[in-house]
Amino acid sequence: MQQKITLRLTPEEAASNLHIQQKIAQQLSLKPSAVTGFLPSKKSIDARSKQIYVNLSLTAFINEPFHQPTPHAFVYQDVHQATHKVIIIGAGPAGLFAALRLIEAGIQPIIFERGKDVKSRRRDLAALNKSGVVNSESNYCFGEGGAGTYSDGKLYTRSNKRGDINRILQVFVQFGATGQILFDAHPHIGTNKLPQIITAMREKIIDCGGKVFFEKKVVDFELQNNNINGIITADGSSHHADAYILATGHSARDIFELLYKKQIQIEAKPFALGVRVEHPQQLIDRIQYHCDARGEFLPPASYSLVDQVNQRGVFSFCMCPGGIIAPAATHPEELVVNGWSPSKRNNPHANSGMVVEVTAADAIKATQHLNIDPTHPLLFMYFQQLVERNAYQSGGGNFVAPASRMVDFCNNRISTNLPQNSYLPGLLAADLRTVLPDFIAESLSKGFAAFGKKMKGYFTNEAVVVATESRTSSPVRIPRDPDTLAHPQLQNFYPCGEGAGYAGGIVSAAMDGERIASILQAKFKS
Ligand SMILES: Cc1cc2nc3c(=O)[nH]c(=O)nc-3n(C[C@H](O)[C@H](O)[C@H](O)COP(=O)(O)OP(=O)(O)OC[C@H]3O[C@@H](n4cnc5c(N)ncnc54)[C@H](O)[C@@H]3O)c2cc1C
């Protein structure tokens, strides 16, 4: 017999299968020997009170042999000779998952990626961290796997399409991710594990007959009537297919400029901008777990904070426990930070984006001196660029980032020194109020104080605030017909993923890639 139950366990109990089996027997009033095994379906931590619990939902096997289910295996077809071909621009999660889904449907994907393969990309990241030199084609945003490769690999999303989410997680497991992501409430993979998974995906795409080209930046589109007739890459060659998926991410500003120049409709999209904040991980553990030391049975603690300041949302974003603040710039004179962590999340700091909603009125005001038409579809992108340039100029050059201790920032003081931190290119104590637009600095200041009341100890000079966290989502939306998902002006052109404004994170970008591929499958069948 199999029975679904939920156990409330101490972290120590939850760490031992033997303990769990004993608890199952206890809860079901059985002899321990009657429980032959169990399959977890959901695991979450309840840290609201002093005694922390792990809630574990599972299927218990009782008086019958225990067996592990065979992991789901998606079947990929041979598409070497496929009738239909689809060009995918960008090998981020949206592009890769679109490619895999197309192969399932017997369609050949041809991927063009401006950056390098994951392995070669690592050298460019090392140079950026060590010498502050950014390769504008190969960095934390550009290259195989997209912006998600050298990230924390958090795999949760606010999207509630559970079926699709499970599919994405199952694909990750098929390509090498741990099965634990299928039941963890907050699954994550880690920067050290993602590159192998991305490599395995690419190898599968190529084995099946798909094509993947690196260092092939798409620089132009050939338009004919209401269609795209081909793409042109930086080496001057043109390439043709039945349909074109644009999955170039939120940092491909040249693509947004190209669309604008070619009068392909795009829209300004509000986004959020702010800073990255770093605390000692021990401090966050102490606050969240109400204890002096976390101990060996709990993971490094995280947090999620949100507040309204003067009718404006201020919120934490992409929190990385045990993580590292990374230079995520794509241009030599624009400073952007983000965060990542390894699978064990075992670094001594906890970082998180802390960002403020930006409205059109804010962007218009901040860019007034640039004489930009207030209705310009790239208004938010120009605003983002302006703040990033300002941050670069206020830093110490070579991506040394302007920073402040948290309380100093809120009290309008330049810090006399900065705490130890994880940001490898280095930090320079600066007046962040001259780096950030007034409304951002003001909202963050109030937000930090409010968060300090929600999380006692959060508002502290032990924390460092680093400018600037500006690539939270795309500043542009590329419209799609709600039924066909194609661009309204171009019947075979499919804007996809985060850059087009339809995703915010790895899982939602992957889901959007699959969605476009499924639409194409139906289109080619009819
Ligand atoms: C450091 C960091 C950490 C992050 N951590 C997380 C996390 O833990 N969890 C999470 O959910 N999200 C995280 N994110 C965000 C996440 O990575 C993105 O939301 C996601 O990757 C978006 O997927 P995408 O496929 O739409 O675009 P992208 O991943 O941006 O991929 C776009 C691809 O297109 C390529 N490209 C761009 N222009 C061209 C062109 N002209 N020609 C050819 N190719 C082109 C780029 O090189 C890139 O590879 C993080 C991002 C960063 C930078």
Coordinates of C-alpha atoms and ligand atoms in Angstrom, one line a residue:
M1 CA 0.0 0.0 0.0
Q2 CA 1.1 3.6 -0.6
Q3 CA 0.0 6.5 1.5
K4 CA 0.5 10.3 1.1
I5 CA 1.3 12.1 4.4
T6 CA 3.0 15.3 5.6
L7 CA 5.5 15.2 8.4
R8 CA 6.6 18.0 10.6
L9 CA 10.3 17.3 11.5
T10 CA 13.1 18.9 13.2
P11 CA 16.0 19.8 10.8
E12 CA 18.0 17.0 12.3
E13 CA 15.2 14.4 11.8
A14 CA 14.7 15.6 8.3
A15 CA 18.4 15.0 7.5
S16 CA 18.2 11.2 8.2
N17 CA 16.1 8.7 6.2
L18 CA 16.0 6.4 9.1
H19 CA 14.4 9.1 11.3
I20 CA 11.9 9.9 8.6
Q21 CA 10.9 6.3 8.3
Q22 CA 10.5 6.1 12.1
K23 CA 8.3 9.2 12.0
I24 CA 6.2 7.8 9.2
A25 CA 5.6 4.7 11.3
Q26 CA 4.8 6.7 14.4
Q27 CA 2.3 9.0 12.5
L28 CA 0.5 6.0 10.9
S29 CA 0.7 3.9 14.1
L30 CA 2.7 1.1 12.3
K31 CA 5.7 -1.0 13.2
P32 CA 8.8 0.7 11.8
S33 CA 9.5 -2.5 9.7
A34 CA 6.2 -2.0 7.9
V35 CA 7.6 1.2 6.2
T36 CA 9.7 0.1 3.3
G37 CA 10.6 3.5 1.9
F38 CA 9.2 6.9 0.9
L39 CA 9.2 9.4 -1.9
P40 CA 9.3 13.1 -1.0
S41 CA 7.0 15.4 -3.0
K42 CA 7.5 18.7 -1.2
K43 CA 10.0 20.0 1.3
S44 CA 9.9 23.4 3.0
I45 CA 11.3 25.1 6.1
D46 CA 9.1 26.7 8.6
A47 CA 11.3 29.2 10.5
R48 CA 8.5 31.3 11.9
S49 CA 9.0 30.3 15.5
K50 CA 12.1 29.6 17.6
Q51 CA 11.8 25.8 17.0
I52 CA 12.4 25.4 13.3
Y53 CA 10.6 22.7 11.5
V54 CA 10.9 21.0 8.1
N55 CA 7.6 20.2 6.5
L56 CA 8.0 17.1 4.3
S57 CA 5.1 15.8 2.2
L58 CA 5.8 12.3 0.9
T59 CA 4.4 9.0 -0.3
A60 CA 5.1 6.2 2.2
F61 CA 5.4 2.6 1.0
I62 CA 3.8 0.3 3.5
N63 CA 4.1 -3.5 3.5
E64 CA 5.1 -3.5 -0.2
P65 CA 8.5 -3.3 -1.8
F66 CA 9.8 0.2 -2.2
H67 CA 10.7 1.3 -5.7
Q68 CA 12.1 4.5 -7.1
P69 CA 10.1 5.7 -10.1
T70 CA 12.1 5.9 -13.3
P71 CA 12.9 9.6 -14.0
H72 CA 10.8 11.1 -16.7
A73 CA 12.7 10.9 -20.0
F74 CA 11.7 13.3 -22.8
V75 CA 12.1 11.7 -26.3
Y76 CA 14.1 13.8 -28.7
Q77 CA 13.7 13.0 -32.4
D78 CA 16.3 12.8 -35.2
V79 CA 15.9 16.2 -37.0
H80 CA 18.8 16.0 -39.4
Q81 CA 16.4 15.8 -42.3
A82 CA 13.5 17.6 -40.8
T83 CA 11.0 19.3 -43.1
H84 CA 10.9 22.5 -41.0
K85 CA 13.7 24.6 -39.7
V86 CA 13.6 27.3 -37.1
I87 CA 16.3 29.9 -36.4
I88 CA 16.7 30.7 -32.7
I89 CA 18.7 33.9 -31.8
G90 CA 20.2 33.5 -28.4
A91 CA 21.2 30.3 -26.4
G92 CA 19.8 31.4 -23.0
P93 CA 17.1 29.3 -21.2
A94 CA 14.4 30.6 -23.6
G95 CA 16.4 29.6 -26.7
L96 CA 17.7 26.3 -25.4
F97 CA 14.3 25.1 -24.1
A98 CA 12.7 26.2 -27.4
A99 CA 15.3 24.2 -29.3
L100 CA 14.7 21.0 -27.2
R101 CA 11.0 21.3 -27.5
L102 CA 11.2 21.8 -31.3
I103 CA 13.4 18.6 -31.5
E104 CA 10.7 16.7 -29.5
A105 CA 8.3 17.9 -32.2
G106 CA 10.6 16.8 -35.1
I107 CA 11.6 20.4 -36.1
Q108 CA 15.2 21.4 -36.7
P109 CA 16.5 24.3 -34.5
I110 CA 19.4 26.4 -35.6
I111 CA 20.8 28.5 -32.8
F112 CA 22.9 31.6 -33.3
E113 CA 24.6 32.8 -30.1
R114 CA 26.8 35.9 -30.0
G115 CA 28.8 34.7 -27.0
K116 CA 31.1 31.7 -26.5
D117 CA 30.4 28.1 -25.3
V118 CA 30.2 27.8 -21.5
K119 CA 33.8 26.6 -21.0
S120 CA 35.4 29.4 -23.0
R121 CA 33.1 31.9 -21.4
R122 CA 34.6 31.1 -18.0
R123 CA 37.9 32.6 -19.0
D124 CA 36.3 35.9 -19.9
L125 CA 34.5 35.9 -16.5
A126 CA 37.8 35.3 -14.7
A127 CA 39.4 38.2 -16.6
L128 CA 36.5 40.5 -15.7
N129 CA 36.8 39.5 -12.0
K130 CA 40.6 39.7 -11.9
S131 CA 41.5 42.6 -14.2
G132 CA 38.2 44.5 -14.6
V133 CA 38.2 44.0 -18.4
V134 CA 34.8 43.1 -19.9
N135 CA 34.4 41.3 -23.2
S136 CA 31.2 42.8 -24.5
E137 CA 30.3 39.6 -26.3
S138 CA 31.2 37.1 -23.6
N139 CA 30.3 37.9 -20.0
Y140 CA 27.8 37.2 -17.2
C141 CA 24.9 38.0 -19.6
F142 CA 26.2 36.8 -23.0
G143 CA 27.3 33.4 -24.0
E144 CA 26.0 29.8 -23.9
G145 CA 23.2 29.3 -21.4
G146 CA 22.6 33.0 -21.3
A147 CA 22.4 35.1 -18.2
G148 CA 21.3 32.0 -16.2
T149 CA 24.5 30.0 -16.6
Y150 CA 26.7 31.6 -14.0
S151 CA 23.9 32.4 -11.6
D152 CA 22.5 31.0 -8.4
G153 CA 20.3 28.8 -10.6
K154 CA 17.3 29.5 -8.5
L155 CA 14.5 27.6 -10.2
Y156 CA 11.4 29.2 -8.7
T157 CA 9.0 31.4 -10.4
R158 CA 5.9 33.4 -9.5
S159 CA 4.2 31.8 -12.6
N160 CA 1.5 29.4 -11.4
K161 CA 1.5 27.1 -14.4
R162 CA 2.5 24.2 -12.3
G163 CA 2.4 21.6 -15.2
D164 CA 4.9 23.7 -17.2
I165 CA 7.1 24.3 -14.2
N166 CA 7.4 20.6 -13.5
R167 CA 8.2 19.9 -17.1
I168 CA 11.1 22.5 -17.0
L169 CA 12.4 20.9 -13.8
Q170 CA 12.2 17.4 -15.2
V171 CA 14.2 18.5 -18.3
F172 CA 16.9 20.0 -16.0
V173 CA 17.0 16.6 -14.1
Q174 CA 17.2 14.7 -17.4
F175 CA 20.3 16.7 -18.3
G176 CA 22.0 16.2 -14.9
A177 CA 20.4 18.3 -12.2
T178 CA 19.7 16.6 -8.9
G179 CA 16.3 15.1 -8.5
Q180 CA 15.9 17.2 -5.3
I181 CA 14.8 20.2 -7.4
L182 CA 11.6 18.3 -8.1
F183 CA 10.4 18.6 -4.5
D184 CA 12.3 21.4 -2.8
A185 CA 10.1 24.4 -2.2
H186 CA 12.9 26.7 -3.3
P187 CA 15.0 24.6 -5.8
H188 CA 18.3 25.8 -7.0
I189 CA 21.2 24.3 -8.9
G190 CA 24.3 26.5 -8.3
T191 CA 26.9 28.1 -10.6
N192 CA 29.3 25.1 -10.4
K193 CA 26.7 22.6 -11.7
L194 CA 24.9 24.7 -14.4
P195 CA 27.6 24.6 -17.0
Q196 CA 27.6 20.8 -17.3
I197 CA 23.8 20.8 -17.6
I198 CA 23.9 23.4 -20.3
T199 CA 26.7 21.5 -22.1
A200 CA 24.6 18.3 -22.0
M201 CA 21.6 20.1 -23.5
R202 CA 23.8 21.5 -26.3
E203 CA 25.3 18.1 -27.0
K204 CA 21.8 16.6 -27.2
I205 CA 20.6 19.3 -29.6
I206 CA 23.6 18.7 -31.9
D207 CA 23.3 14.8 -31.7
C208 CA 19.7 15.0 -32.8
G209 CA 20.5 17.2 -35.8
G210 CA 20.0 20.7 -34.5
K211 CA 22.8 23.2 -35.1
V212 CA 24.5 25.6 -32.6
F213 CA 26.8 28.4 -33.7
F214 CA 28.8 30.4 -31.2
E215 CA 30.3 33.8 -31.7
K216 CA 27.7 34.5 -34.4
K217 CA 26.0 37.7 -33.5
V218 CA 22.9 38.5 -35.4
V219 CA 23.2 42.1 -36.6
D220 CA 20.3 42.5 -39.1
F221 CA 17.0 41.1 -40.3
E222 CA 16.0 40.8 -44.0
L223 CA 12.4 41.7 -44.2
Q224 CA 10.0 40.8 -47.0
N225 CA 6.3 41.7 -47.0
N226 CA 5.0 40.7 -43.6
N227 CA 7.8 38.2 -42.9
I228 CA 11.4 37.8 -41.9
N229 CA 13.2 36.4 -44.9
G230 CA 16.6 35.9 -43.2
I231 CA 19.0 37.0 -40.6
I232 CA 22.5 38.5 -41.1
T233 CA 25.3 37.7 -38.7
A234 CA 28.3 39.9 -37.9
D235 CA 30.5 38.1 -40.5
G236 CA 28.1 39.2 -43.2
S237 CA 26.5 35.8 -43.9
S238 CA 22.7 35.4 -44.2
H239 CA 20.7 32.5 -42.9
H240 CA 17.2 31.4 -43.6
A241 CA 14.5 29.3 -42.0
D242 CA 10.7 28.9 -41.8
A243 CA 10.4 30.9 -38.6
Y244 CA 12.6 33.0 -36.3
I245 CA 12.6 33.0 -32.5
L246 CA 14.2 36.1 -30.9
A247 CA 15.4 35.1 -27.5
T248 CA 18.2 37.6 -26.9
G249 CA 17.6 38.5 -23.3
H250 CA 17.3 41.8 -21.5
S251 CA 20.8 43.1 -22.2
A252 CA 20.9 42.9 -26.0
R253 CA 20.5 46.7 -26.4
D254 CA 21.8 46.5 -30.0
I255 CA 18.9 44.2 -30.9
F256 CA 16.4 46.7 -29.3
E257 CA 18.1 49.5 -31.3
L258 CA 17.9 47.4 -34.5
L259 CA 14.2 46.7 -34.1
Y260 CA 13.6 50.4 -33.5
K261 CA 15.6 51.3 -36.6
K262 CA 13.8 48.8 -38.8
Q263 CA 10.4 50.1 -37.5
I264 CA 9.5 46.8 -36.0
Q265 CA 7.2 47.7 -33.2
I266 CA 8.5 47.7 -29.6
E267 CA 7.2 49.3 -26.4
A268 CA 8.8 50.9 -23.4
K269 CA 8.4 48.6 -20.4
P270 CA 8.7 49.7 -16.8
F271 CA 11.2 47.8 -14.7
A272 CA 12.9 48.2 -11.3
L273 CA 16.4 49.4 -10.4
G274 CA 18.5 49.7 -7.3
V275 CA 21.5 48.2 -5.6
R276 CA 22.8 44.9 -4.4
V277 CA 23.1 44.5 -0.6
E278 CA 25.4 42.1 1.2
H279 CA 25.4 41.0 4.8
P280 CA 27.5 38.4 6.6
Q281 CA 25.6 35.1 6.1
Q282 CA 25.9 34.4 9.8
L283 CA 23.9 37.5 10.6
I284 CA 21.1 36.5 8.2
D285 CA 21.1 33.0 9.7
R286 CA 20.9 34.5 13.2
I287 CA 17.9 36.7 12.2
Q288 CA 16.0 34.1 10.2
Y289 CA 16.7 31.1 12.4
H290 CA 16.5 32.9 15.8
C291 CA 19.7 31.3 17.0
D292 CA 23.4 32.0 17.4
A293 CA 24.6 29.5 14.9
R294 CA 22.8 27.7 12.1
G295 CA 24.2 24.3 12.8
E296 CA 24.8 21.5 10.3
F297 CA 21.2 20.6 9.5
L298 CA 19.8 23.9 8.1
P299 CA 20.8 25.5 4.8
P300 CA 22.1 29.1 4.7
A301 CA 19.1 31.3 5.4
S302 CA 17.5 33.5 2.8
Y303 CA 14.9 36.3 2.9
S304 CA 12.3 38.0 0.7
L305 CA 11.4 41.6 1.6
V306 CA 8.9 44.0 0.1
D307 CA 7.5 47.4 1.2
Q308 CA 5.6 50.3 -0.2
V309 CA 7.5 53.6 0.1
N310 CA 5.5 56.7 -1.1
Q311 CA 3.3 54.4 -3.2
R312 CA 6.3 52.8 -4.8
G313 CA 7.3 49.2 -4.5
V314 CA 10.7 48.5 -2.9
F315 CA 11.7 44.8 -2.9
S316 CA 14.4 42.3 -2.6
F317 CA 15.3 40.5 -5.8
C318 CA 17.3 37.4 -6.6
M319 CA 18.6 36.7 -3.1
C320 CA 21.8 34.6 -3.1
P321 CA 22.5 33.0 0.3
G322 CA 26.2 32.0 0.6
G323 CA 26.8 33.9 -2.6
I324 CA 29.0 36.3 -4.5
I325 CA 28.3 39.7 -6.0
A326 CA 29.2 39.6 -9.7
P327 CA 30.1 42.3 -12.2
A328 CA 27.3 41.7 -14.7
A329 CA 28.2 44.5 -17.2
T330 CA 28.1 44.0 -21.0
H331 CA 29.8 47.3 -21.8
P332 CA 33.2 48.6 -20.7
E333 CA 31.8 51.8 -19.2
E334 CA 28.6 50.7 -17.6
L335 CA 28.5 49.2 -14.1
V336 CA 26.0 46.5 -13.4
V337 CA 26.0 44.1 -10.4
N338 CA 24.1 40.8 -9.9
G339 CA 24.6 37.8 -7.7
W340 CA 25.3 34.0 -7.8
S341 CA 26.1 31.2 -5.5
P342 CA 27.5 27.7 -5.8
S343 CA 25.3 24.6 -5.1
K344 CA 26.4 24.4 -1.5
R345 CA 25.9 28.1 -0.9
N346 CA 28.9 28.0 1.3
N347 CA 30.4 31.5 0.9
P348 CA 30.4 33.7 4.0
H349 CA 28.1 36.4 2.6
A350 CA 24.5 36.7 1.7
N351 CA 23.6 39.1 -1.1
S352 CA 20.4 40.3 -2.7
G353 CA 19.2 42.9 -5.2
M354 CA 17.2 45.6 -3.5
V355 CA 15.3 47.5 -6.1
V356 CA 12.7 50.2 -6.6
E357 CA 9.9 50.4 -9.2
V358 CA 10.6 53.0 -12.0
T359 CA 7.7 54.7 -13.7
A360 CA 7.7 56.5 -17.1
A361 CA 7.5 59.8 -15.2
D362 CA 10.7 58.9 -13.4
A363 CA 12.5 57.9 -16.5
I364 CA 11.4 61.1 -18.4
K365 CA 12.6 63.3 -15.5
A366 CA 16.0 61.6 -15.2
T367 CA 16.7 61.7 -18.9
Q368 CA 15.4 65.3 -19.5
H369 CA 18.8 66.6 -20.3
L370 CA 19.3 64.1 -23.0
N371 CA 16.3 65.5 -25.0
I372 CA 14.7 62.0 -25.4
D373 CA 11.2 62.0 -26.8
P374 CA 9.1 61.0 -23.7
T375 CA 7.2 58.5 -25.8
H376 CA 10.3 56.8 -27.1
P377 CA 10.1 53.0 -26.8
L378 CA 13.7 52.9 -25.6
L379 CA 13.1 55.4 -22.8
F380 CA 13.6 53.0 -20.0
M381 CA 16.6 51.5 -21.7
Y382 CA 18.3 54.9 -21.9
F383 CA 17.4 55.6 -18.3
Q384 CA 19.0 52.3 -17.3
Q385 CA 22.1 53.0 -19.3
L386 CA 22.4 56.5 -17.8
V387 CA 22.4 55.1 -14.2
E388 CA 24.9 52.3 -15.2
R389 CA 27.3 54.9 -16.7
N390 CA 27.0 57.1 -13.7
A391 CA 27.8 54.1 -11.5
Y392 CA 30.9 53.3 -13.6
Q393 CA 32.2 56.9 -13.4
S394 CA 31.6 57.0 -9.6
G395 CA 33.5 53.8 -9.0
G396 CA 37.2 53.3 -9.1
G397 CA 37.5 52.2 -12.8
N398 CA 37.9 48.7 -14.0
F399 CA 34.5 47.8 -12.5
V400 CA 35.5 48.8 -8.9
A401 CA 32.0 49.6 -7.8
P402 CA 30.8 52.6 -5.7
A403 CA 29.5 51.4 -2.4
S404 CA 28.5 52.4 1.1
R405 CA 27.7 50.8 4.4
M406 CA 24.0 50.6 4.8
V407 CA 23.4 52.9 7.8
D408 CA 25.9 55.5 6.4
F409 CA 24.0 55.5 3.1
C410 CA 20.7 56.1 4.9
N411 CA 22.3 58.9 6.9
N412 CA 23.9 60.6 3.9
R413 CA 27.4 59.8 5.0
I414 CA 30.3 58.5 2.9
S415 CA 31.6 55.4 4.7
T416 CA 35.2 55.8 6.0
N417 CA 35.8 52.2 5.3
L418 CA 33.9 49.2 3.9
P419 CA 33.3 45.8 5.3
Q420 CA 34.8 42.6 3.9
N421 CA 32.8 41.6 0.9
S422 CA 32.6 39.1 -2.0
Y423 CA 32.8 41.5 -5.0
L424 CA 36.1 40.5 -6.7
P425 CA 36.8 43.7 -8.7
G426 CA 36.7 45.7 -5.5
L427 CA 34.6 48.4 -3.9
L428 CA 35.1 52.1 -3.4
A429 CA 33.4 54.1 -0.7
A430 CA 31.3 56.7 -2.4
D431 CA 28.2 58.9 -2.0
L432 CA 25.6 56.7 -3.6
R433 CA 23.1 59.6 -3.5
T434 CA 25.1 61.1 -6.4
V435 CA 25.1 57.8 -8.2
L436 CA 21.4 56.9 -8.0
P437 CA 18.5 59.1 -9.0
D438 CA 17.0 60.8 -6.0
F439 CA 13.8 58.8 -5.9
I440 CA 15.7 55.5 -5.9
A441 CA 18.1 56.6 -3.1
E442 CA 15.2 58.0 -1.1
S443 CA 13.0 54.9 -1.5
L444 CA 15.9 52.6 -0.7
S445 CA 16.8 54.5 2.4
K446 CA 13.2 54.3 3.7
G447 CA 12.9 50.7 2.6
F448 CA 16.1 49.6 4.5
A449 CA 14.8 51.2 7.7
A450 CA 11.4 49.4 7.2
F451 CA 13.1 46.1 6.5
G452 CA 15.2 46.5 9.7
K453 CA 11.9 46.5 11.6
K454 CA 10.7 43.3 9.9
M455 CA 14.0 41.6 10.2
K456 CA 15.7 42.8 13.4
G457 CA 19.4 43.2 12.7
Y458 CA 19.0 43.7 8.9
F459 CA 19.5 47.5 9.1
T460 CA 23.1 47.6 10.0
N461 CA 26.5 49.1 9.1
E462 CA 27.8 45.5 8.8
A463 CA 25.9 45.5 5.5
V464 CA 27.3 47.0 2.3
V465 CA 25.2 48.5 -0.5
V466 CA 26.7 48.3 -4.0
A467 CA 25.6 50.2 -7.1
T468 CA 24.0 49.3 -9.3
E469 CA 21.4 46.5 -9.8
S470 CA 19.9 47.6 -13.0
R471 CA 19.2 44.5 -15.2
T472 CA 16.2 43.2 -13.2
S473 CA 14.0 42.7 -16.2
S474 CA 13.7 44.0 -19.7
P475 CA 13.2 47.7 -20.2
V476 CA 11.4 46.9 -23.5
R477 CA 8.5 44.7 -24.5
I478 CA 8.3 43.3 -28.0
P479 CA 4.6 42.8 -28.8
R480 CA 3.1 39.5 -29.8
D481 CA -0.3 38.6 -31.2
P482 CA -2.1 37.0 -28.3
D483 CA -3.3 34.0 -30.4
T484 CA -0.3 33.3 -32.8
L485 CA 2.4 34.6 -30.4
A486 CA 4.0 36.1 -33.6
H487 CA 5.0 39.7 -33.8
P488 CA 1.9 41.7 -35.0
Q489 CA 3.9 43.0 -38.1
L490 CA 5.8 39.8 -38.9
Q491 CA 4.0 36.5 -39.2
N492 CA 7.1 34.3 -38.8
F493 CA 8.9 36.3 -36.1
Y494 CA 8.5 35.1 -32.5
P495 CA 9.8 37.4 -29.7
C496 CA 10.5 35.2 -26.7
G497 CA 11.8 35.1 -23.1
E498 CA 13.0 37.8 -20.8
G499 CA 14.3 40.3 -23.4
A500 CA 10.9 40.4 -25.2
G501 CA 9.2 41.0 -21.8
Y502 CA 7.6 37.6 -21.3
A503 CA 9.7 36.1 -18.6
G504 CA 11.6 37.1 -15.5
G505 CA 14.0 34.3 -14.5
I506 CA 15.3 31.0 -15.7
V507 CA 12.2 28.9 -15.4
S508 CA 9.7 31.4 -16.8
A509 CA 12.1 32.1 -19.8
A510 CA 12.4 28.3 -20.4
M511 CA 8.6 28.0 -20.2
D512 CA 8.2 30.8 -22.7
G513 CA 10.7 29.1 -25.1
E514 CA 8.7 25.8 -24.9
R515 CA 5.5 27.7 -25.4
I516 CA 6.7 29.3 -28.7
A517 CA 8.0 25.9 -29.9
S518 CA 4.6 24.3 -29.2
I519 CA 2.9 27.1 -31.2
L520 CA 5.3 26.4 -34.1
Q521 CA 4.6 22.7 -33.9
A522 CA 0.9 23.4 -34.2
K523 CA 1.5 25.9 -37.0
F524 CA 3.6 23.5 -39.1
K525 CA 1.1 20.7 -38.6
S526 CA -1.9 22.7 -39.9
Ligands
LIG1 C1 24.5 36.8 -12.5 C2 23.1 36.5 -12.7 C3 22.4 35.7 -11.8 C4 21.1 35.3 -12.0 N1 20.5 34.5 -11.1 C5 19.3 33.9 -11.4 C6 18.7 32.9 -10.6 O1 19.3 32.4 -9.7 N2 17.5 32.4 -11.0 C7 16.8 32.9 -12.0 O2 15.6 32.5 -12.3 N3 17.3 33.9 -12.8 C8 18.5 34.4 -12.5 N4 19.0 35.4 -13.3 C9 18.2 35.9 -14.5 C10 18.2 34.8 -15.6 O3 19.4 34.5 -15.9 C11 17.4 35.4 -16.8 O4 16.1 35.7 -16.3 C12 17.3 34.3 -17.9 O5 18.5 33.9 -18.2 C13 16.6 34.9 -19.1 O6 16.6 34.0 -20.1 P1 16.5 34.3 -21.7 O7 16.8 33.1 -22.4 O8 15.2 35.0 -21.9 O9 17.7 35.4 -21.9 P2 19.2 35.3 -21.6 O10 19.5 34.3 -20.6 O11 19.7 36.7 -21.4 O12 19.8 34.8 -23.0 C14 19.9 35.6 -24.1 C15 21.1 35.0 -25.0 O13 21.0 35.7 -26.3 C16 22.3 36.0 -26.7 N5 22.3 37.2 -27.6 C17 22.0 38.4 -27.3 N6 22.0 39.2 -28.4 C18 22.3 38.4 -29.5 C19 22.5 38.6 -30.8 N7 22.4 39.8 -31.4 N8 22.9 37.5 -31.6 C20 23.0 36.2 -31.0 N9 22.8 36.0 -29.7 C21 22.5 37.0 -28.9 C22 23.0 36.3 -25.4 O14 24.4 36.2 -25.6 C23 22.4 35.3 -24.4 O15 23.2 34.1 -24.4 C24 20.4 35.8 -13.1 C25 21.0 36.6 -14.1 C26 22.4 37.0 -13.8 C27 23.0 37.9 -14.8

